[in-house]
Amino acid sequence: MRRRTPRRMRLFAVLLIAVLTVAGGAGGWLAGRMQGPQYQATTQVLVQFWSINSFLLTGQGDTVGSSDVADAAALATSTDVLDAAARRLDDGRTGAELAGDVTATPGVTSHAVSIVATATTAADARTASAEVAAAMIESLDQRISDTAEGVAGTGDSTFAALVQQRAQVLTSSVKPLQALATGEPQQTAPTMKTPVALAMVGLAAAVLILVALTFARPVVGRAREVQRLVELPAVPFAEPLGGAEASGLVRRLFDTRTTGSIVVVPVDAAAEKSARAFAEWMRARTRDAAEAARIVSTPDPAGTVLAPRPAGDALGAVVLVAPRGTPRRALTDAVALLSTWRSADAVVVPA
């Protein structure tokens, strides 16, 4: 099986990230175009007073709190208000259908409710937002009137007149709810937000795939990792200079193993080219022709073990070549196979 080299792996990673990121962005752009234009308009409704029942009965009310603003937001999206807004709009939508296009959010720091309406045109969004706010205020006024009539009907005429006066104050001067100006509609689709968001999703998916592939098929990385894995001296190697560690290994082998062949063995058939390159680099750094003649390059571990091989004093050292990107299993299998003949003296890890 053809193994991916580090350069190929990097190219594969770049292509995967690019393809999934572009695909996500393109999908978001296409989804926005298929959805059509969308606009949102916001009307702020100020909650100035909310203790209606208390005021009708006692003439006194409490300060508006966050729970009161939340109750006002719930009123804005109630069935009665949306049905009334649908009648005011008279565009063929029911209150239930309008509910899918209208949201009401209580203010966190202000005593206001934000009524946001979505439509396919800026004008429709502005009108829908304003009409929902108007229907909300109208609904509360009607509740005040109904409550006042119900309370007045249970008492004497003096108390009834007082309740009616208080109800008139709420509906004419105090105004528990006040609609502020509707903001300028903003286009929400198609925009770059969706393509960018889906592009980020594609990027994240590509990264997760690469991480999964890395853990599913662990490969040889740095020389230190190789040394811990097989418990043999390991050095990195990078053409054309090779590096100080590789040069030190070669000189150490020749100085300590003064006789016998230095056998260079690729970890598998896919690493044969890297092994030959390392062997040629070794020959170029020998002191004389006698040292160069000692360097022997073999095709793979199995061929080295089974074919006629140096033995006894004719063998000086065995160097295993495992390029980065080699499956770790291939490296450990090669070390185990060579050990039936002669344990490897070191491992070289070409970049």
CSV table of C-alpha atoms in Angstrom, one decimal:
chain,number,residue,atom,x,y,z
A,1,MET,CA,0.0,0.0,0.0
A,2,ARG,CA,1.3,3.4,-0.9
A,3,ARG,CA,2.1,5.5,2.1
A,4,ARG,CA,1.5,9.2,2.4
A,5,THR,CA,4.7,11.2,2.9
A,6,PRO,CA,4.6,14.1,5.3
A,7,ARG,CA,4.4,16.5,2.3
A,8,ARG,CA,1.4,14.6,0.9
A,9,MET,CA,-0.2,14.5,4.3
A,10,ARG,CA,0.2,18.2,4.7
A,11,LEU,CA,-1.2,18.7,1.2
A,12,PHE,CA,-4.1,16.4,2.0
A,13,ALA,CA,-4.8,18.3,5.2
A,14,VAL,CA,-4.8,21.7,3.4
A,15,LEU,CA,-7.0,20.4,0.7
A,16,LEU,CA,-9.5,18.9,3.1
A,17,ILE,CA,-9.7,22.1,5.2
A,18,ALA,CA,-10.1,24.2,2.0
A,19,VAL,CA,-12.7,22.0,0.5
A,20,LEU,CA,-14.9,21.7,3.6
A,21,THR,CA,-14.5,25.4,4.5
A,22,VAL,CA,-15.5,26.5,0.9
A,23,ALA,CA,-18.3,24.0,0.8
A,24,GLY,CA,-19.7,25.3,4.1
A,25,GLY,CA,-19.5,28.9,2.9
A,26,ALA,CA,-21.0,28.1,-0.4
A,27,GLY,CA,-23.8,26.1,1.2
A,28,GLY,CA,-24.6,29.1,3.5
A,29,TRP,CA,-24.6,31.5,0.5
A,30,LEU,CA,-26.9,29.2,-1.5
A,31,ALA,CA,-29.2,28.8,1.5
A,32,GLY,CA,-29.5,32.5,1.9
A,33,ARG,CA,-30.3,33.0,-1.8
A,34,MET,CA,-32.9,30.3,-1.7
A,35,GLN,CA,-34.5,31.8,1.4
A,36,GLY,CA,-34.9,35.2,-0.2
A,37,PRO,CA,-34.5,38.6,1.4
A,38,GLN,CA,-35.5,39.0,5.0
A,39,TYR,CA,-35.8,42.2,7.0
A,40,GLN,CA,-36.3,42.9,10.7
A,41,ALA,CA,-37.7,46.0,12.3
A,42,THR,CA,-37.9,46.7,16.1
A,43,THR,CA,-40.3,48.8,18.1
A,44,GLN,CA,-39.5,49.6,21.7
A,45,VAL,CA,-42.5,49.7,24.1
A,46,LEU,CA,-41.7,51.4,27.3
A,47,VAL,CA,-43.3,49.9,30.5
A,48,GLN,CA,-44.1,53.0,32.6
A,49,PHE,CA,-46.6,51.4,35.0
A,50,TRP,CA,-47.8,47.9,35.7
A,51,SER,CA,-49.6,47.7,39.0
A,52,ILE,CA,-53.0,48.1,37.4
A,53,ASN,CA,-55.2,46.2,39.8
A,54,SER,CA,-53.6,47.7,42.8
A,55,PHE,CA,-54.0,51.2,41.4
A,56,LEU,CA,-57.7,50.7,40.6
A,57,LEU,CA,-58.4,49.4,44.1
A,58,THR,CA,-56.2,51.7,46.2
A,59,GLY,CA,-55.0,54.5,44.0
A,60,GLN,CA,-51.4,53.4,44.6
A,61,GLY,CA,-49.0,51.3,42.5
A,62,ASP,CA,-45.6,49.8,42.8
A,63,THR,CA,-42.3,50.6,40.9
A,64,VAL,CA,-41.9,48.8,37.7
A,65,GLY,CA,-39.6,45.8,38.1
A,66,SER,CA,-37.9,43.2,35.8
A,67,SER,CA,-40.7,40.7,36.4
A,68,ASP,CA,-43.3,43.4,35.2
A,69,VAL,CA,-41.3,43.9,32.0
A,70,ALA,CA,-41.2,40.1,31.4
A,71,ASP,CA,-45.0,40.0,31.9
A,72,ALA,CA,-45.4,42.8,29.4
A,73,ALA,CA,-43.3,40.9,26.9
A,74,ALA,CA,-45.5,37.8,27.4
A,75,LEU,CA,-48.5,40.0,26.7
A,76,ALA,CA,-47.0,41.2,23.4
A,77,THR,CA,-46.9,37.6,22.0
A,78,SER,CA,-50.2,36.5,23.5
A,79,THR,CA,-52.9,35.1,21.3
A,80,ASP,CA,-55.2,38.1,21.8
A,81,VAL,CA,-52.5,40.6,20.8
A,82,LEU,CA,-51.3,38.7,17.8
A,83,ASP,CA,-54.9,38.1,16.6
A,84,ALA,CA,-55.7,41.8,16.9
A,85,ALA,CA,-52.4,42.7,15.1
A,86,ALA,CA,-53.3,40.3,12.3
A,87,ARG,CA,-56.6,42.0,11.9
A,88,ARG,CA,-55.0,45.4,11.8
A,89,LEU,CA,-52.4,44.3,9.2
A,90,ASP,CA,-55.1,42.6,7.1
A,91,ASP,CA,-52.5,40.8,4.9
A,92,GLY,CA,-54.1,37.4,5.0
A,93,ARG,CA,-52.0,36.1,8.0
A,94,THR,CA,-53.6,34.8,11.1
A,95,GLY,CA,-52.4,35.5,14.6
A,96,ALA,CA,-50.8,32.0,14.7
A,97,GLU,CA,-48.9,32.6,11.5
A,98,LEU,CA,-47.8,36.0,12.7
A,99,ALA,CA,-46.4,34.4,15.8
A,100,GLY,CA,-43.7,32.8,13.7
A,101,ASP,CA,-42.5,36.3,12.5
A,102,VAL,CA,-42.7,38.2,15.8
A,103,THR,CA,-40.7,38.0,19.0
A,104,ALA,CA,-40.8,40.1,22.1
A,105,THR,CA,-37.8,40.4,24.4
A,106,PRO,CA,-37.8,42.2,27.8
A,107,GLY,CA,-35.0,44.6,28.4
A,108,VAL,CA,-32.3,43.6,30.7
A,109,THR,CA,-31.4,47.0,32.1
A,110,SER,CA,-34.3,49.1,30.7
A,111,HIS,CA,-38.0,49.0,31.4
A,112,ALA,CA,-38.8,48.3,27.7
A,113,VAL,CA,-39.9,45.5,25.5
A,114,SER,CA,-38.3,45.0,22.1
A,115,ILE,CA,-40.9,43.8,19.6
A,116,VAL,CA,-39.1,42.4,16.5
A,117,ALA,CA,-41.0,41.6,13.3
A,118,THR,CA,-39.5,39.8,10.3
A,119,ALA,CA,-40.8,40.2,6.8
A,120,THR,CA,-39.7,39.9,3.1
A,121,THR,CA,-39.6,43.7,2.7
A,122,ALA,CA,-38.4,46.5,4.9
A,123,ALA,CA,-41.8,48.3,4.8
A,124,ASP,CA,-43.7,45.1,5.8
A,125,ALA,CA,-41.3,44.5,8.7
A,126,ARG,CA,-41.7,48.1,10.0
A,127,THR,CA,-45.5,47.9,9.7
A,128,ALA,CA,-45.8,44.6,11.4
A,129,SER,CA,-43.6,45.6,14.4
A,130,ALA,CA,-45.6,48.9,14.9
A,131,GLU,CA,-49.0,47.2,14.6
A,132,VAL,CA,-48.1,44.5,17.2
A,133,ALA,CA,-47.0,47.3,19.6
A,134,ALA,CA,-50.3,49.2,18.9
A,135,ALA,CA,-52.3,46.0,19.5
A,136,MET,CA,-50.4,45.4,22.7
A,137,ILE,CA,-51.2,48.8,24.1
A,138,GLU,CA,-54.8,48.5,22.9
A,139,SER,CA,-55.2,45.1,24.6
A,140,LEU,CA,-53.9,46.5,27.9
A,141,ASP,CA,-56.3,49.4,27.7
A,142,GLN,CA,-59.2,47.1,27.1
A,143,ARG,CA,-58.1,45.0,30.1
A,144,ILE,CA,-58.0,48.1,32.3
A,145,SER,CA,-61.6,49.0,31.2
A,146,ASP,CA,-62.9,45.5,31.7
A,147,THR,CA,-61.3,45.2,35.1
A,148,ALA,CA,-62.6,48.7,36.2
A,149,GLU,CA,-66.2,47.7,35.1
A,150,GLY,CA,-65.9,44.4,37.0
A,151,VAL,CA,-64.6,46.0,40.2
A,152,ALA,CA,-67.1,48.9,40.0
A,153,GLY,CA,-70.0,46.5,39.7
A,154,THR,CA,-69.3,45.0,43.1
A,155,GLY,CA,-69.3,48.2,45.2
A,156,ASP,CA,-71.3,51.3,46.0
A,157,SER,CA,-71.7,54.1,43.5
A,158,THR,CA,-69.1,56.3,45.2
A,159,PHE,CA,-66.4,53.5,44.9
A,160,ALA,CA,-67.5,52.7,41.4
A,161,ALA,CA,-67.1,56.3,40.3
A,162,LEU,CA,-63.6,56.4,41.9
A,163,VAL,CA,-62.6,53.2,40.1
A,164,GLN,CA,-63.8,54.6,36.8
A,165,GLN,CA,-61.8,57.8,37.4
A,166,ARG,CA,-58.7,55.8,38.1
A,167,ALA,CA,-59.2,53.7,35.0
A,168,GLN,CA,-59.6,56.9,32.9
A,169,VAL,CA,-56.3,58.1,34.4
A,170,LEU,CA,-54.5,54.9,33.3
A,171,THR,CA,-55.9,55.0,29.8
A,172,SER,CA,-55.5,58.7,29.1
A,173,SER,CA,-52.7,60.3,31.1
A,174,VAL,CA,-50.5,57.7,32.9
A,175,LYS,CA,-50.3,55.3,29.9
A,176,PRO,CA,-48.8,52.1,31.4
A,177,LEU,CA,-47.3,51.3,28.0
A,178,GLN,CA,-45.9,53.7,25.5
A,179,ALA,CA,-44.7,52.8,22.0
A,180,LEU,CA,-41.5,54.5,21.0
A,181,ALA,CA,-40.3,55.1,17.5
A,182,THR,CA,-39.9,52.0,15.2
A,183,GLY,CA,-36.2,51.6,14.3
A,184,GLU,CA,-35.0,51.4,10.7
A,185,PRO,CA,-35.4,47.9,9.3
A,186,GLN,CA,-32.2,45.8,8.9
A,187,GLN,CA,-31.7,43.2,6.3
A,188,THR,CA,-31.0,39.9,8.0
A,189,ALA,CA,-30.8,37.6,4.9
A,190,PRO,CA,-29.1,37.0,2.7
A,191,THR,CA,-26.0,38.3,4.6
A,192,MET,CA,-22.5,37.1,5.1
A,193,LYS,CA,-23.3,35.8,8.6
A,194,THR,CA,-24.7,32.4,7.4
A,195,PRO,CA,-21.9,31.7,4.9
A,196,VAL,CA,-19.2,32.6,7.5
A,197,ALA,CA,-20.9,30.5,10.2
A,198,LEU,CA,-21.2,27.4,7.9
A,199,ALA,CA,-17.6,28.0,6.7
A,200,MET,CA,-16.5,27.8,10.3
A,201,VAL,CA,-18.5,24.6,10.7
A,202,GLY,CA,-16.8,23.2,7.7
A,203,LEU,CA,-13.4,24.2,9.1
A,204,ALA,CA,-14.1,22.6,12.4
A,205,ALA,CA,-15.3,19.4,10.7
A,206,ALA,CA,-12.1,19.2,8.6
A,207,VAL,CA,-10.0,19.6,11.8
A,208,LEU,CA,-12.0,16.9,13.6
A,209,ILE,CA,-11.6,14.6,10.6
A,210,LEU,CA,-7.8,15.1,10.5
A,211,VAL,CA,-7.6,14.5,14.3
A,212,ALA,CA,-9.6,11.4,14.0
A,213,LEU,CA,-7.4,10.1,11.1
A,214,THR,CA,-4.3,10.9,13.1
A,215,PHE,CA,-5.5,8.9,16.1
A,216,ALA,CA,-7.0,6.1,14.0
A,217,ARG,CA,-3.7,5.5,12.2
A,218,PRO,CA,-0.8,6.6,14.4
A,219,VAL,CA,2.3,7.3,12.4
A,220,VAL,CA,6.0,8.0,13.0
A,221,GLY,CA,6.7,11.6,13.9
A,222,ARG,CA,9.7,13.0,15.6
A,223,ALA,CA,12.8,11.0,16.3
A,224,ARG,CA,12.3,11.3,20.1
A,225,GLU,CA,8.9,9.6,19.7
A,226,VAL,CA,10.6,6.8,17.7
A,227,GLN,CA,13.2,6.4,20.4
A,228,ARG,CA,10.6,6.0,23.1
A,229,LEU,CA,8.5,3.6,20.9
A,230,VAL,CA,11.2,1.1,20.0
A,231,GLU,CA,13.8,1.9,22.7
A,232,LEU,CA,16.6,2.4,20.2
A,233,PRO,CA,18.8,5.4,19.4
A,234,ALA,CA,16.9,7.5,16.8
A,235,VAL,CA,18.0,10.6,14.9
A,236,PRO,CA,16.3,12.9,12.4
A,237,PHE,CA,17.6,13.2,8.8
A,238,ALA,CA,16.9,16.0,6.3
A,239,GLU,CA,18.5,16.2,2.9
A,240,PRO,CA,20.8,17.6,1.6
A,241,LEU,CA,22.8,18.4,4.8
A,242,GLY,CA,21.4,15.6,6.9
A,243,GLY,CA,21.8,17.4,10.2
A,244,ALA,CA,24.3,17.3,13.1
A,245,GLU,CA,22.6,14.3,14.8
A,246,ALA,CA,22.7,12.2,11.7
A,247,SER,CA,26.3,13.2,11.0
A,248,GLY,CA,27.3,12.3,14.6
A,249,LEU,CA,25.6,8.9,14.3
A,250,VAL,CA,27.4,8.0,11.0
A,251,ARG,CA,30.8,9.0,12.4
A,252,ARG,CA,30.1,7.1,15.7
A,253,LEU,CA,29.2,3.9,13.8
A,254,PHE,CA,32.4,4.0,11.7
A,255,ASP,CA,34.6,4.8,14.7
A,256,THR,CA,33.2,2.2,17.1
A,257,ARG,CA,32.4,-0.5,14.5
A,258,THR,CA,35.8,-0.6,12.7
A,259,THR,CA,35.0,-3.8,10.7
A,260,GLY,CA,32.0,-5.3,9.0
A,261,SER,CA,29.2,-3.9,6.8
A,262,ILE,CA,27.0,-1.0,7.9
A,263,VAL,CA,23.6,-2.3,6.6
A,264,VAL,CA,20.9,0.3,5.9
A,265,VAL,CA,17.4,-1.3,6.1
A,266,PRO,CA,14.2,0.5,5.1
A,267,VAL,CA,11.3,-0.1,7.5
A,268,ASP,CA,9.2,-1.4,4.5
A,269,ALA,CA,9.2,-1.3,0.8
A,270,ALA,CA,7.7,2.2,0.7
A,271,ALA,CA,10.7,3.5,2.6
A,272,GLU,CA,13.3,2.0,0.2
A,273,LYS,CA,13.9,5.3,-1.7
A,274,SER,CA,14.5,7.1,1.6
A,275,ALA,CA,16.9,4.4,2.7
A,276,ARG,CA,18.9,4.5,-0.5
A,277,ALA,CA,19.1,8.3,-0.2
A,278,PHE,CA,20.4,8.0,3.4
A,279,ALA,CA,23.0,5.4,2.3
A,280,GLU,CA,24.2,7.6,-0.5
A,281,TRP,CA,24.5,10.5,1.9
A,282,MET,CA,26.5,8.3,4.3
A,283,ARG,CA,28.9,7.3,1.4
A,284,ALA,CA,29.4,11.0,0.6
A,285,ARG,CA,30.7,11.6,4.2
A,286,THR,CA,33.0,8.7,4.5
A,287,ARG,CA,36.8,9.3,4.9
A,288,ASP,CA,37.9,6.9,2.1
A,289,ALA,CA,36.7,4.3,-0.3
A,290,ALA,CA,37.1,1.5,2.2
A,291,GLU,CA,34.6,3.1,4.5
A,292,ALA,CA,32.2,3.8,1.6
A,293,ALA,CA,32.4,0.1,0.6
A,294,ARG,CA,31.2,-1.0,4.0
A,295,ILE,CA,27.8,0.7,3.4
A,296,VAL,CA,25.2,-1.8,2.2
A,297,SER,CA,21.6,-0.8,1.3
A,298,THR,CA,18.9,-3.6,1.4
A,299,PRO,CA,15.3,-3.6,0.0
A,300,ASP,CA,13.2,-4.3,3.1
A,301,PRO,CA,13.4,-6.2,6.5
A,302,ALA,CA,12.1,-9.5,5.2
A,303,GLY,CA,14.5,-9.5,2.3
A,304,THR,CA,17.3,-8.6,4.6
A,305,VAL,CA,16.5,-11.5,7.0
A,306,LEU,CA,15.8,-14.1,4.3
A,307,ALA,CA,18.5,-13.2,1.7
A,308,PRO,CA,22.2,-14.0,2.1
A,309,ARG,CA,23.4,-11.5,4.7
A,310,PRO,CA,26.6,-10.6,6.5
A,311,ALA,CA,27.2,-12.6,9.6
A,312,GLY,CA,29.7,-12.6,12.4
A,313,ASP,CA,32.6,-10.2,11.9
A,314,ALA,CA,31.3,-9.4,8.4
A,315,LEU,CA,28.4,-7.4,10.1
A,316,GLY,CA,29.3,-4.1,11.8
A,317,ALA,CA,25.9,-2.4,12.4
A,318,VAL,CA,22.3,-2.3,11.3
A,319,VAL,CA,20.6,1.1,10.7
A,320,LEU,CA,16.8,1.1,10.2
A,321,VAL,CA,15.2,3.9,8.1
A,322,ALA,CA,11.7,4.9,9.1
A,323,PRO,CA,10.5,8.1,7.3
A,324,ARG,CA,8.0,10.4,9.0
A,325,GLY,CA,4.5,9.3,8.2
A,326,THR,CA,5.3,5.6,8.5
A,327,PRO,CA,2.7,3.7,10.4
A,328,ARG,CA,4.0,2.9,13.9
A,329,ARG,CA,3.0,-0.7,13.5
A,330,ALA,CA,5.3,-1.1,10.4
A,331,LEU,CA,8.2,0.2,12.5
A,332,THR,CA,7.6,-2.1,15.4
A,333,ASP,CA,7.1,-5.1,13.1
A,334,ALA,CA,10.4,-4.3,11.3
A,335,VAL,CA,12.3,-4.0,14.6
A,336,ALA,CA,10.8,-7.4,15.7
A,337,LEU,CA,11.6,-9.1,12.4
A,338,LEU,CA,15.2,-7.8,12.4
A,339,SER,CA,15.7,-9.0,15.9
A,340,THR,CA,15.5,-12.6,14.7
A,341,TRP,CA,18.8,-11.9,12.9
A,342,ARG,CA,20.4,-9.0,14.6
A,343,SER,CA,18.9,-6.1,16.6
A,344,ALA,CA,19.0,-2.7,14.9
A,345,ASP,CA,21.7,-0.4,16.3
A,346,ALA,CA,19.8,2.9,15.5
A,347,VAL,CA,16.8,4.3,13.6
A,348,VAL,CA,17.0,7.2,11.2
A,349,VAL,CA,13.9,9.3,10.7
A,350,PRO,CA,14.0,11.2,7.3
A,351,ALA,CA,11.7,14.3,7.2
